[in-house]
């Protein structure tokens, strides 16, 4: 992802969704307006910066731009907290060391993963590739061991696996949008990691739906979520998810944990599903 190009496209996309009247500027709807949203000079006026200064920024030139100017622009554009952080990351990238190569999962982390006997858990790499999983996760989501490593990613599951899509049902559009928004954050967080954009290019070619969402420039950090799954074996499962960071493993995005409400029907169904798949797996090994 070219940082200057992305900065330009991101600002244009956010400027297009704000109307003059949203920021207190006079506008008479006489049908002569040729741009969608704010004009550059209108945004500059509302933010208290010069038109030439903002124009350079929207052209991808963020040299010497201050945090205060970025915050003023973010205020006018009504950016969310995640979008504001994304704008700062693009315009004022911190000095970053070379990304650490992804190593095999640590034995201690593997033991923690396997100890979660009623909690589906996934360890995710930097482009939401599934690096490791436990038996409950395989029971609920997919037989990850049977998926080729290059296709073992959350984006492949969401956009290219029909069974996974059916299981999410009406929640699939939200899931798809959230994941693409998260991938954009990851791309900005790891600008030196070419694998992320190679992954994005691959899914764009294979899924027009992914490509459309990617070019809408949604930005969000998905940490906690709630899902209602129509599982083909267990039936309805209501699960809460938490993406937990792993500070000691900078090459990883984190561990995604899923849990049902204690004492709920979903917990009973989840427990039965895991027990059933565990017995099946044990019988295959014996």
mmCIF file of C-alpha atoms in Angstrom:
data_model
loop_
_atom_site.group_PDB
_atom_site.id
_atom_site.type_symbol
_atom_site.label_atom_id
_atom_site.label_comp_id
_atom_site.label_asym_id
_atom_site.label_seq_id
_atom_site.Cartn_x
_atom_site.Cartn_y
_atom_site.Cartn_z
ATOM 1 C CA UNK A 1 0.000 0.000 0.000
ATOM 2 C CA UNK A 2 1.558 3.300 -1.109
ATOM 3 C CA UNK A 3 1.170 5.548 1.926
ATOM 4 C CA UNK A 4 0.785 8.784 -0.075
ATOM 5 C CA UNK A 5 -1.810 7.303 -2.407
ATOM 6 C CA UNK A 6 -3.768 5.832 0.485
ATOM 7 C CA UNK A 7 -3.652 9.133 2.390
ATOM 8 C CA UNK A 8 -5.030 10.933 -0.673
ATOM 9 C CA UNK A 9 -7.800 8.424 -1.313
ATOM 10 C CA UNK A 10 -8.762 8.200 2.344
ATOM 11 C CA UNK A 11 -9.146 11.966 2.703
ATOM 12 C CA UNK A 12 -11.155 12.224 -0.512
ATOM 13 C CA UNK A 13 -13.493 9.433 0.572
ATOM 14 C CA UNK A 14 -14.102 11.054 3.963
ATOM 15 C CA UNK A 15 -14.518 14.544 2.499
ATOM 16 C CA UNK A 16 -17.201 13.189 0.167
ATOM 17 C CA UNK A 17 -19.434 12.099 3.039
ATOM 18 C CA UNK A 18 -19.574 15.496 4.817
ATOM 19 C CA UNK A 19 -21.984 18.198 3.632
ATOM 20 C CA UNK A 20 -21.362 21.957 3.997
ATOM 21 C CA UNK A 21 -24.313 22.329 6.329
ATOM 22 C CA UNK A 22 -22.837 19.608 8.556
ATOM 23 C CA UNK A 23 -19.986 21.958 9.477
ATOM 24 C CA UNK A 24 -21.978 25.176 9.599
ATOM 25 C CA UNK A 25 -21.176 26.446 6.124
ATOM 26 C CA UNK A 26 -23.959 28.080 4.068
ATOM 27 C CA UNK A 27 -25.214 26.028 1.150
ATOM 28 C CA UNK A 28 -28.139 26.661 -1.152
ATOM 29 C CA UNK A 29 -29.279 23.530 -2.887
ATOM 30 C CA UNK A 30 -29.617 25.056 -6.343
ATOM 31 C CA UNK A 31 -28.390 21.990 -8.209
ATOM 32 C CA UNK A 32 -25.179 23.619 -9.465
ATOM 33 C CA UNK A 33 -22.831 21.842 -7.082
ATOM 34 C CA UNK A 34 -20.538 19.450 -8.936
ATOM 35 C CA UNK A 35 -18.813 17.712 -6.036
ATOM 36 C CA UNK A 36 -20.160 15.263 -3.494
ATOM 37 C CA UNK A 37 -19.528 16.460 0.031
ATOM 38 C CA UNK A 38 -17.197 19.295 0.950
ATOM 39 C CA UNK A 39 -14.950 21.117 -1.488
ATOM 40 C CA UNK A 40 -11.294 21.325 -0.528
ATOM 41 C CA UNK A 41 -11.545 25.052 0.191
ATOM 42 C CA UNK A 42 -14.606 24.473 2.384
ATOM 43 C CA UNK A 43 -12.815 21.832 4.427
ATOM 44 C CA UNK A 44 -9.745 24.073 4.778
ATOM 45 C CA UNK A 45 -11.912 26.991 5.918
ATOM 46 C CA UNK A 46 -13.741 24.908 8.498
ATOM 47 C CA UNK A 47 -10.465 23.388 9.772
ATOM 48 C CA UNK A 48 -8.661 26.736 9.920
ATOM 49 C CA UNK A 49 -5.836 25.768 7.548
ATOM 50 C CA UNK A 50 -4.781 27.211 4.214
ATOM 51 C CA UNK A 51 -6.237 25.714 1.059
ATOM 52 C CA UNK A 52 -2.757 25.085 -0.353
ATOM 53 C CA UNK A 53 -1.701 23.299 2.843
ATOM 54 C CA UNK A 54 -4.732 21.009 2.793
ATOM 55 C CA UNK A 55 -4.397 20.427 -0.961
ATOM 56 C CA UNK A 56 -0.809 19.221 -0.538
ATOM 57 C CA UNK A 57 -1.967 16.875 2.205
ATOM 58 C CA UNK A 58 -4.783 15.447 0.086
ATOM 59 C CA UNK A 59 -2.291 14.927 -2.732
ATOM 60 C CA UNK A 60 -0.382 12.619 -0.394
ATOM 61 C CA UNK A 61 2.319 15.068 0.693
ATOM 62 C CA UNK A 62 2.259 15.072 4.494
ATOM 63 C CA UNK A 63 5.754 16.455 5.049
ATOM 64 C CA UNK A 64 5.864 18.773 8.076
ATOM 65 C CA UNK A 65 2.134 18.411 8.812
ATOM 66 C CA UNK A 66 1.462 18.807 12.526
ATOM 67 C CA UNK A 67 -0.668 16.626 14.758
ATOM 68 C CA UNK A 68 -2.784 19.702 15.531
ATOM 69 C CA UNK A 69 -3.604 20.253 11.843
ATOM 70 C CA UNK A 70 -4.505 16.589 11.441
ATOM 71 C CA UNK A 71 -6.795 16.761 14.459
ATOM 72 C CA UNK A 72 -8.497 19.899 13.099
ATOM 73 C CA UNK A 73 -9.111 18.147 9.773
ATOM 74 C CA UNK A 74 -10.304 15.013 11.569
ATOM 75 C CA UNK A 75 -12.784 17.122 13.569
ATOM 76 C CA UNK A 76 -14.283 18.623 10.402
ATOM 77 C CA UNK A 77 -14.451 15.235 8.704
ATOM 78 C CA UNK A 78 -16.101 13.771 11.813
ATOM 79 C CA UNK A 79 -13.689 10.873 11.920
ATOM 80 C CA UNK A 80 -14.171 8.069 14.391
ATOM 81 C CA UNK A 81 -11.418 7.320 16.878
ATOM 82 C CA UNK A 82 -10.099 4.518 14.674
ATOM 83 C CA UNK A 83 -10.231 6.709 11.565
ATOM 84 C CA UNK A 84 -8.415 9.533 13.364
ATOM 85 C CA UNK A 85 -5.647 7.151 14.451
ATOM 86 C CA UNK A 86 -5.447 5.841 10.890
ATOM 87 C CA UNK A 87 -5.074 9.376 9.491
ATOM 88 C CA UNK A 88 -2.212 10.078 11.910
ATOM 89 C CA UNK A 89 -0.544 6.760 11.031
ATOM 90 C CA UNK A 90 -0.654 7.599 7.325
ATOM 91 C CA UNK A 91 0.379 11.249 7.603
ATOM 92 C CA UNK A 92 2.916 10.967 10.427
ATOM 93 C CA UNK A 93 4.254 7.397 10.365
ATOM 94 C CA UNK A 94 6.350 6.606 13.390
ATOM 95 C CA UNK A 95 9.806 5.182 12.870
ATOM 96 C CA UNK A 96 9.284 1.450 12.715
ATOM 97 C CA UNK A 97 11.812 -1.291 12.929
ATOM 98 C CA UNK A 98 11.819 -3.994 10.310
ATOM 99 C CA UNK A 99 8.942 -6.392 10.826
ATOM 100 C CA UNK A 100 9.936 -9.534 12.666
ATOM 101 C CA UNK A 101 9.600 -12.671 10.573
ATOM 102 C CA UNK A 102 6.764 -14.949 11.621
ATOM 103 C CA UNK A 103 8.129 -17.839 13.662
ATOM 104 C CA UNK A 104 6.513 -21.131 14.656
ATOM 105 C CA UNK A 105 4.067 -20.667 17.517
ATOM 106 C CA UNK A 106 5.719 -20.819 20.927
ATOM 107 C CA UNK A 107 5.205 -24.062 22.894
ATOM 108 C CA UNK A 108 3.841 -22.093 25.854
ATOM 109 C CA UNK A 109 1.274 -20.344 23.677
ATOM 110 C CA UNK A 110 0.350 -23.689 22.138
ATOM 111 C CA UNK A 111 -0.265 -25.130 25.609
ATOM 112 C CA UNK A 112 -2.495 -22.187 26.531
ATOM 113 C CA UNK A 113 -4.437 -22.656 23.302
ATOM 114 C CA UNK A 114 -4.978 -26.366 23.934
ATOM 115 C CA UNK A 115 -5.996 -25.791 27.546
ATOM 116 C CA UNK A 116 -9.089 -23.854 26.442
ATOM 117 C CA UNK A 117 -11.339 -26.892 26.192
ATOM 118 C CA UNK A 118 -14.654 -24.997 25.940
ATOM 119 C CA UNK A 119 -13.348 -21.824 24.286
ATOM 120 C CA UNK A 120 -12.809 -21.768 20.525
ATOM 121 C CA UNK A 121 -9.551 -19.875 19.968
ATOM 122 C CA UNK A 122 -7.492 -18.811 16.961
ATOM 123 C CA UNK A 123 -4.009 -17.323 16.823
ATOM 124 C CA UNK A 124 -3.885 -14.806 13.979
ATOM 125 C CA UNK A 125 -0.945 -13.515 11.994
ATOM 126 C CA UNK A 126 -0.487 -10.018 10.606
ATOM 127 C CA UNK A 127 -2.919 -10.382 7.709
ATOM 128 C CA UNK A 128 -5.416 -12.368 9.780
ATOM 129 C CA UNK A 129 -3.959 -15.656 8.645
ATOM 130 C CA UNK A 130 -4.847 -18.496 10.988
ATOM 131 C CA UNK A 131 -1.507 -19.504 12.462
ATOM 132 C CA UNK A 132 -2.862 -21.892 15.107
ATOM 133 C CA UNK A 133 -6.186 -23.059 16.489
ATOM 134 C CA UNK A 134 -7.602 -25.379 19.106
ATOM 135 C CA UNK A 135 -10.051 -28.250 18.797
ATOM 136 C CA UNK A 136 -13.134 -26.182 19.754
ATOM 137 C CA UNK A 137 -12.326 -23.664 17.001
ATOM 138 C CA UNK A 138 -12.075 -26.442 14.437
ATOM 139 C CA UNK A 139 -15.417 -27.826 15.626
ATOM 140 C CA UNK A 140 -17.193 -24.474 15.289
ATOM 141 C CA UNK A 141 -15.576 -22.785 12.288
ATOM 142 C CA UNK A 142 -13.646 -25.082 9.950
ATOM 143 C CA UNK A 143 -11.303 -28.038 9.665
ATOM 144 C CA UNK A 144 -8.281 -25.754 9.453
ATOM 145 C CA UNK A 145 -5.857 -28.653 9.103
ATOM 146 C CA UNK A 146 -7.530 -29.591 5.807
ATOM 147 C CA UNK A 147 -7.210 -26.062 4.362
ATOM 148 C CA UNK A 148 -4.027 -25.293 2.367
ATOM 149 C CA UNK A 149 -1.842 -22.898 4.330
ATOM 150 C CA UNK A 150 -2.034 -20.127 1.721
ATOM 151 C CA UNK A 151 -5.855 -20.170 1.973
ATOM 152 C CA UNK A 152 -5.985 -20.472 5.762
ATOM 153 C CA UNK A 153 -7.009 -16.857 6.361
ATOM 154 C CA UNK A 154 -10.080 -15.138 7.774
ATOM 155 C CA UNK A 155 -10.645 -13.325 4.466
ATOM 156 C CA UNK A 156 -10.700 -16.619 2.547
ATOM 157 C CA UNK A 157 -13.270 -17.987 4.989
ATOM 158 C CA UNK A 158 -15.499 -14.911 4.897
ATOM 159 C CA UNK A 159 -15.449 -14.210 1.169
ATOM 160 C CA UNK A 160 -14.710 -17.542 -0.514
ATOM 161 C CA UNK A 161 -16.217 -20.239 1.735
ATOM 162 C CA UNK A 162 -19.964 -20.621 1.107
ATOM 163 C CA UNK A 163 -20.492 -22.779 4.187
ATOM 164 C CA UNK A 164 -18.884 -20.169 6.419
ATOM 165 C CA UNK A 165 -21.033 -17.484 4.807
ATOM 166 C CA UNK A 166 -24.249 -19.471 5.336
ATOM 167 C CA UNK A 167 -23.338 -20.058 8.971
ATOM 168 C CA UNK A 168 -23.165 -16.280 9.582
ATOM 169 C CA UNK A 169 -26.437 -15.649 7.731
ATOM 170 C CA UNK A 170 -27.761 -12.119 8.128
ATOM 171 C CA UNK A 171 -24.655 -11.148 10.098
ATOM 172 C CA UNK A 172 -22.359 -11.802 7.141
ATOM 173 C CA UNK A 173 -22.416 -8.245 5.660
ATOM 174 C CA UNK A 174 -21.367 -6.745 9.001
ATOM 175 C CA UNK A 175 -18.669 -9.390 9.431
ATOM 176 C CA UNK A 176 -17.322 -8.749 5.926
ATOM 177 C CA UNK A 177 -17.223 -4.977 6.381
ATOM 178 C CA UNK A 178 -15.560 -5.224 9.799
ATOM 179 C CA UNK A 179 -12.877 -7.579 8.536
ATOM 180 C CA UNK A 180 -11.944 -5.420 5.544
ATOM 181 C CA UNK A 181 -11.803 -2.376 7.833
ATOM 182 C CA UNK A 182 -9.481 -4.276 10.167
ATOM 183 C CA UNK A 183 -7.229 -5.372 7.296
ATOM 184 C CA UNK A 184 -6.792 -1.728 6.267
ATOM 185 C CA UNK A 185 -5.652 -0.898 9.804
ATOM 186 C CA UNK A 186 -3.194 -3.808 9.725
ATOM 187 C CA UNK A 187 -1.771 -2.615 6.400
ATOM 188 C CA UNK A 188 -1.091 0.837 7.892
ATOM 189 C CA UNK A 189 0.307 -0.697 11.097
ATOM 190 C CA UNK A 190 2.822 -2.837 9.189
ATOM 191 C CA UNK A 191 3.787 -0.768 6.114
ATOM 192 C CA UNK A 192 6.953 -2.785 5.498
ATOM 193 C CA UNK A 193 5.130 -6.103 5.375
ATOM 194 C CA UNK A 194 4.467 -6.892 1.708
ATOM 195 C CA UNK A 195 2.495 -10.039 2.573
ATOM 196 C CA UNK A 196 -0.494 -7.988 3.735
ATOM 197 C CA UNK A 197 -0.983 -6.191 0.417
ATOM 198 C CA UNK A 198 -0.227 -9.370 -1.536
ATOM 199 C CA UNK A 199 -3.028 -10.980 0.459
ATOM 200 C CA UNK A 200 -5.373 -8.046 -0.250
ATOM 201 C CA UNK A 201 -4.567 -8.187 -3.976
ATOM 202 C CA UNK A 202 -5.277 -11.928 -4.041
ATOM 203 C CA UNK A 203 -8.691 -11.615 -2.371
ATOM 204 C CA UNK A 204 -9.576 -8.600 -4.539
ATOM 205 C CA UNK A 205 -9.005 -10.729 -7.643
ATOM 206 C CA UNK A 206 -11.047 -13.635 -6.292
ATOM 207 C CA UNK A 207 -13.917 -11.742 -4.652
ATOM 208 C CA UNK A 208 -15.566 -8.669 -6.207
ATOM 209 C CA UNK A 209 -17.389 -8.143 -2.883
ATOM 210 C CA UNK A 210 -14.077 -7.835 -1.066
ATOM 211 C CA UNK A 211 -12.725 -5.484 -3.737
ATOM 212 C CA UNK A 212 -15.757 -3.206 -3.449
ATOM 213 C CA UNK A 213 -15.437 -2.989 0.334
ATOM 214 C CA UNK A 214 -11.678 -2.416 0.149
ATOM 215 C CA UNK A 215 -12.107 0.569 -2.148
ATOM 216 C CA UNK A 216 -14.655 2.150 0.208
ATOM 217 C CA UNK A 217 -11.785 2.777 2.678
ATOM 218 C CA UNK A 218 -13.581 1.689 5.831
ATOM 219 C CA UNK A 219 -11.315 1.788 8.888
ATOM 220 C CA UNK A 220 -12.030 0.138 12.240
ATOM 221 C CA UNK A 221 -10.289 -1.948 14.865
ATOM 222 C CA UNK A 222 -12.444 -4.980 15.624
ATOM 223 C CA UNK A 223 -11.670 -6.196 19.128
ATOM 224 C CA UNK A 224 -14.934 -7.350 20.742
ATOM 225 C CA UNK A 225 -17.869 -8.629 18.694
ATOM 226 C CA UNK A 226 -21.049 -10.691 19.082
ATOM 227 C CA UNK A 227 -22.117 -13.382 16.633
ATOM 228 C CA UNK A 228 -25.220 -15.463 16.025
ATOM 229 C CA UNK A 229 -24.194 -18.540 14.060
ATOM 230 C CA UNK A 230 -26.417 -21.093 12.357
ATOM 231 C CA UNK A 231 -24.073 -24.020 12.820
ATOM 232 C CA UNK A 232 -24.810 -27.019 10.542
ATOM 233 C CA UNK A 233 -24.407 -29.476 13.432
ATOM 234 C CA UNK A 234 -25.010 -27.574 16.673
ATOM 235 C CA UNK A 235 -27.756 -25.232 15.501
ATOM 236 C CA UNK A 236 -27.890 -21.655 16.744
ATOM 237 C CA UNK A 237 -24.788 -20.532 18.631
ATOM 238 C CA UNK A 238 -24.595 -17.093 20.236
ATOM 239 C CA UNK A 239 -20.948 -16.279 20.845
ATOM 240 C CA UNK A 240 -19.020 -13.265 22.074
ATOM 241 C CA UNK A 241 -15.533 -12.730 20.696
ATOM 242 C CA UNK A 242 -12.503 -10.927 22.101
ATOM 243 C CA UNK A 243 -9.318 -10.283 20.137
ATOM 244 C CA UNK A 244 -6.503 -10.241 22.688
ATOM 245 C CA UNK A 245 -3.106 -8.796 21.830
ATOM 246 C CA UNK A 246 0.084 -10.782 22.403
ATOM 247 C CA UNK A 247 2.740 -8.159 23.239
ATOM 248 C CA UNK A 248 5.479 -10.758 23.453
ATOM 249 C CA UNK A 249 4.768 -11.930 19.892
ATOM 250 C CA UNK A 250 5.029 -8.830 17.633
ATOM 251 C CA UNK A 251 4.761 -10.976 14.519
ATOM 252 C CA UNK A 252 1.204 -11.961 15.499
ATOM 253 C CA UNK A 253 -2.029 -9.964 15.441
ATOM 254 C CA UNK A 254 -3.314 -11.698 18.549
ATOM 255 C CA UNK A 255 -5.519 -14.476 19.863
ATOM 256 C CA UNK A 256 -9.225 -14.470 19.014
ATOM 257 C CA UNK A 257 -11.335 -16.066 21.760
ATOM 258 C CA UNK A 258 -15.009 -17.056 21.505
ATOM 259 C CA UNK A 259 -17.363 -17.875 24.363
ATOM 260 C CA UNK A 260 -21.047 -18.511 24.986
ATOM 261 C CA UNK A 261 -22.915 -17.042 27.934
ATOM 262 C CA UNK A 262 -22.536 -19.337 30.968
ATOM 263 C CA UNK A 263 -25.591 -21.487 31.535
ATOM 264 C CA UNK A 264 -27.115 -20.581 28.174
ATOM 265 C CA UNK A 265 -28.485 -22.932 25.539
ATOM 266 C CA UNK A 266 -25.611 -21.880 23.305
ATOM 267 C CA UNK A 267 -23.110 -23.030 25.926
ATOM 268 C CA UNK A 268 -24.852 -26.411 26.152
ATOM 269 C CA UNK A 269 -24.805 -26.749 22.364
ATOM 270 C CA UNK A 270 -21.174 -25.688 22.190
ATOM 271 C CA UNK A 271 -20.205 -28.173 24.890
ATOM 272 C CA UNK A 272 -22.049 -30.987 23.095
ATOM 273 C CA UNK A 273 -20.489 -30.078 19.736
ATOM 274 C CA UNK A 274 -16.970 -30.082 21.158
ATOM 275 C CA UNK A 275 -17.529 -33.352 23.014
ATOM 276 C CA UNK A 276 -18.905 -35.004 19.880
ATOM 277 C CA UNK A 277 -16.052 -33.876 17.633
ATOM 278 C CA UNK A 278 -13.507 -34.875 20.287
ATOM 279 C CA UNK A 279 -14.944 -38.410 20.431
ATOM 280 C CA UNK A 280 -14.904 -38.631 16.637
ATOM 281 C CA UNK A 281 -11.297 -37.431 16.496
ATOM 282 C CA UNK A 282 -10.269 -39.923 19.205
ATOM 283 C CA UNK A 283 -11.940 -42.807 17.384
ATOM 284 C CA UNK A 284 -10.017 -41.942 14.213
ATOM 285 C CA UNK A 285 -6.749 -42.018 16.143
ATOM 286 C CA UNK A 286 -7.439 -45.356 17.867
#
